[in-house]
CSV table of C-alpha atoms in Angstrom, one decimal:
chain,number,residue,atom,x,y,z
A,1,MET,CA,-25.6,29.5,6.7
A,2,THR,CA,-29.3,29.2,7.8
A,3,THR,CA,-32.3,31.1,6.8
A,4,PRO,CA,-34.7,32.2,9.6
A,5,GLN,CA,-37.9,30.3,9.4
A,6,ALA,CA,-41.3,31.5,10.5
A,7,PRO,CA,-42.6,29.6,13.5
A,8,SER,CA,-44.7,26.6,12.5
A,9,THR,CA,-48.3,26.4,13.5
A,10,PRO,CA,-50.3,23.2,13.9
A,11,GLU,CA,-52.4,24.1,10.8
A,12,GLN,CA,-49.3,24.0,8.6
A,13,THR,CA,-48.4,20.7,6.9
A,14,TRP,CA,-45.2,20.0,5.2
A,15,GLY,CA,-45.7,20.4,1.4
A,16,ALA,CA,-49.2,21.9,1.7
A,17,ALA,CA,-50.2,25.1,-0.1
A,18,PRO,CA,-49.6,28.2,2.0
A,19,ALA,CA,-52.5,29.5,4.0
A,20,PRO,CA,-54.6,32.1,2.2
A,21,GLY,CA,-53.1,35.6,2.6
A,22,THR,CA,-49.6,34.3,3.2
A,23,PRO,CA,-47.1,35.6,0.7
A,24,PRO,CA,-45.5,32.8,-1.4
A,25,ARG,CA,-41.9,31.8,-0.5
A,26,PRO,CA,-39.4,32.9,-3.1
A,27,GLY,CA,-37.8,30.1,-5.2
A,28,TRP,CA,-34.2,29.5,-5.6
A,29,SER,CA,-32.3,32.1,-7.6
A,30,PRO,CA,-30.4,31.0,-10.7
A,31,GLY,CA,-27.0,31.4,-8.9
A,32,ARG,CA,-28.2,29.2,-6.0
A,33,LYS,CA,-29.4,26.5,-8.4
A,34,ILE,CA,-26.0,26.5,-10.2
A,35,ALA,CA,-24.1,26.3,-6.9
A,36,ALA,CA,-26.3,23.4,-5.7
A,37,GLY,CA,-25.7,21.6,-9.0
A,38,ALA,CA,-22.0,22.1,-8.8
A,39,VAL,CA,-21.9,20.7,-5.3
A,40,ALA,CA,-23.9,17.7,-6.4
A,41,ALA,CA,-21.6,17.1,-9.4
A,42,VAL,CA,-18.5,17.2,-7.1
A,43,ILE,CA,-20.1,14.7,-4.7
A,44,VAL,CA,-21.0,12.3,-7.6
A,45,ALA,CA,-17.5,12.7,-9.2
A,46,GLY,CA,-15.7,12.1,-5.8
A,47,GLY,CA,-17.9,9.0,-5.1
A,48,GLY,CA,-17.3,7.6,-8.5
A,49,ALA,CA,-13.5,8.2,-8.2
A,50,ALA,CA,-13.5,6.4,-4.8
A,51,VAL,CA,-15.4,3.4,-6.2
A,52,TRP,CA,-13.1,3.2,-9.2
A,53,ALA,CA,-9.9,3.4,-7.0
A,54,ALA,CA,-11.2,0.8,-4.6
A,55,SER,CA,-12.2,-1.6,-7.4
A,56,SER,CA,-9.4,-1.3,-9.9
A,57,SER,CA,-6.1,-2.8,-9.0
A,58,SER,CA,-4.2,-4.0,-12.0
A,59,ALA,CA,-1.6,-5.8,-9.8
A,60,ALA,CA,-4.3,-7.8,-8.1
A,61,THR,CA,-5.7,-9.1,-11.4
A,62,ASP,CA,-2.5,-10.4,-12.8
A,63,THR,CA,-0.6,-11.7,-9.8
A,64,GLN,CA,-1.2,-13.5,-6.5
A,65,ALA,CA,-1.2,-12.0,-3.1
A,66,GLY,CA,2.0,-12.7,-1.3
A,67,PRO,CA,3.0,-12.8,2.3
A,68,GLY,CA,1.1,-10.3,4.4
A,69,GLY,CA,-1.4,-9.7,1.6
A,70,MET,CA,1.1,-7.8,-0.5
A,71,THR,CA,0.4,-8.2,-4.2
A,72,GLY,CA,2.6,-8.5,-7.2
A,73,GLY,CA,5.0,-11.2,-8.4
A,74,PRO,CA,8.6,-10.6,-9.4
A,75,ARG,CA,8.6,-7.9,-12.1
A,76,GLY,CA,4.8,-8.4,-12.3
A,77,GLY,CA,3.7,-5.2,-10.6
A,78,GLY,CA,3.0,-4.2,-7.0
A,79,LEU,CA,5.7,-4.6,-4.4
A,80,GLY,CA,7.0,-7.8,-5.9
A,81,ALA,CA,8.4,-5.7,-8.7
A,82,ALA,CA,10.5,-3.7,-6.2
A,83,LEU,CA,14.3,-4.0,-6.6
A,84,HIS,CA,15.1,-2.7,-3.1
A,85,GLY,CA,13.5,-0.6,-0.4
A,86,GLU,CA,12.4,-0.4,3.3
A,87,TYR,CA,9.1,-1.2,4.9
A,88,VAL,CA,7.7,-1.5,8.4
A,89,ALA,CA,6.4,-4.8,9.8
A,90,SER,CA,5.1,-6.0,13.1
A,91,ASP,CA,7.7,-7.5,15.4
A,92,GLY,CA,5.2,-10.0,16.7
A,93,ASN,CA,5.3,-8.4,20.2
A,94,GLY,CA,3.0,-5.4,19.7
A,95,GLY,CA,5.9,-3.3,18.2
A,96,TYR,CA,7.3,-2.6,14.8
A,97,VAL,CA,10.5,-3.2,13.0
A,98,THR,CA,11.9,-1.6,9.8
A,99,LYS,CA,13.0,-4.1,7.3
A,100,ILE,CA,15.1,-3.9,4.2
A,101,MET,CA,14.3,-5.9,1.0
A,102,GLN,CA,16.6,-6.3,-2.0
A,103,THR,CA,16.4,-8.4,-5.1
A,104,GLY,CA,19.7,-8.7,-7.0
A,105,GLU,CA,22.7,-10.7,-8.1
A,106,VAL,CA,25.1,-12.1,-5.5
A,107,THR,CA,28.4,-10.4,-6.2
A,108,ALA,CA,30.3,-11.6,-3.1
A,109,LEU,CA,29.6,-14.5,-0.8
A,110,SER,CA,31.2,-16.0,2.3
A,111,ALA,CA,29.8,-18.1,5.2
A,112,THR,CA,29.0,-14.9,7.1
A,113,SER,CA,28.2,-12.2,4.5
A,114,LEU,CA,26.5,-11.8,1.2
A,115,THR,CA,26.7,-8.8,-1.2
A,116,ALA,CA,23.8,-8.3,-3.6
A,117,LYS,CA,23.6,-5.8,-6.5
A,118,SER,CA,20.2,-4.9,-8.0
A,119,ASP,CA,19.6,-4.2,-11.7
A,120,ASP,CA,19.7,-0.4,-11.0
A,121,GLY,CA,23.2,-0.6,-9.5
A,122,PHE,CA,22.3,-0.5,-5.8
A,123,SER,CA,24.6,-2.8,-3.8
A,124,LYS,CA,24.4,-3.8,-0.2
A,125,THR,CA,26.3,-6.3,2.1
A,126,TYR,CA,24.3,-8.4,4.5
A,127,THR,CA,25.4,-10.4,7.5
A,128,ILE,CA,24.2,-14.0,7.0
A,129,THR,CA,24.4,-17.4,8.7
A,130,SER,CA,26.2,-20.3,7.2
A,131,ASP,CA,22.8,-22.0,6.7
A,132,GLN,CA,21.7,-19.1,4.6
A,133,ALA,CA,24.8,-19.3,2.5
A,134,THR,CA,24.4,-23.0,1.8
A,135,GLY,CA,23.6,-23.7,-1.9
A,136,LEU,CA,24.2,-20.1,-3.0
A,137,ALA,CA,26.9,-19.0,-5.4
A,138,THR,CA,28.2,-15.8,-6.9
A,139,GLY,CA,26.0,-14.8,-9.8
A,140,ASP,CA,22.8,-16.2,-8.3
A,141,THR,CA,19.8,-14.0,-8.1
A,142,VAL,CA,18.5,-13.7,-4.5
A,143,THR,CA,15.9,-11.7,-2.5
A,144,VAL,CA,17.2,-10.7,0.9
A,145,VAL,CA,15.0,-9.4,3.7
A,146,ALA,CA,17.0,-7.9,6.6
A,147,THR,CA,16.9,-5.7,9.6
A,148,GLU,CA,19.4,-2.9,10.1
A,149,SER,CA,21.2,-1.8,13.2
A,150,GLY,CA,23.6,1.0,12.7
A,151,SER,CA,25.5,0.2,9.6
A,152,THR,CA,25.0,-3.6,9.9
A,153,ALA,CA,22.2,-5.2,7.9
A,154,THR,CA,21.4,-8.7,9.2
A,155,ALA,CA,19.5,-11.0,6.8
A,156,THR,CA,16.4,-12.6,8.3
A,157,SER,CA,15.7,-14.5,5.1
A,158,VAL,CA,17.5,-15.1,1.8
A,159,THR,CA,15.4,-16.5,-1.0
A,160,ASP,CA,17.2,-18.0,-4.0
A,161,GLY,CA,15.7,-16.8,-7.3
A,162,GLU,CA,13.5,-13.8,-8.1
A,163,ALA,CA,10.4,-15.3,-6.4
A,164,GLY,CA,11.0,-13.6,-3.1
A,165,GLY,CA,9.3,-10.5,-1.9
A,166,PRO,CA,8.8,-8.3,1.1
A,167,GLY,CA,7.5,-10.8,3.6
A,168,GLY,CA,10.4,-11.3,5.8
A,169,GLY,CA,10.3,-15.1,5.5
A,170,GLN,CA,6.6,-15.3,6.3
A,171,GLY,CA,4.5,-17.7,4.4
A,172,THR,CA,5.5,-20.5,2.1
A,173,PRO,CA,8.1,-19.7,-0.6
A,174,PRO,CA,7.1,-20.4,-4.2
A,175,SER,CA,8.1,-23.9,-5.4
A,176,GLY,CA,11.7,-24.0,-6.7
A,177,ALA,CA,12.7,-21.0,-4.5
A,178,PRO,CA,14.1,-22.2,-1.2
A,179,THR,CA,14.1,-19.7,1.6
A,180,ARG,CA,16.9,-19.7,4.2
A,181,THR,CA,16.0,-18.0,7.4
A,182,GLY,CA,18.4,-17.4,10.3
């Protein structure tokens, strides 16, 4: 919404008193002042909220960043506290792949498959390699990262202990938590 302005003349200067005989411009009405104040308050509140959101991350203050910059340790907040879920990662060739991550107890184990059950009761069976099975036993806590094709989930990494996270075997595993990729 614009207000028509009188054409300016070279004699007029910004902020100068009006020329003699020129009627004074009306000031802002009380309603217009209130509206302008409300708009200013919304802008200030929105900016403050954005700064607060960008600067306050409780997960980042009490845990380290994990693979891919994801924050949170096991049960410490962030994605590291996740029991199971899906996420999308780069496939390294300019495309993307959907990965499955689960932390849980090994309930069944063979040289070619592993079944894990999370604390919330979620259970899934993964195809693994014999190298990934080495050193694992029923009852161990593991973090599995896998890709899924149809109804088959194939583990890309199996991390012994709760120290794993959604990195797909990227980065260095925490000490005492060997990662088996395959």
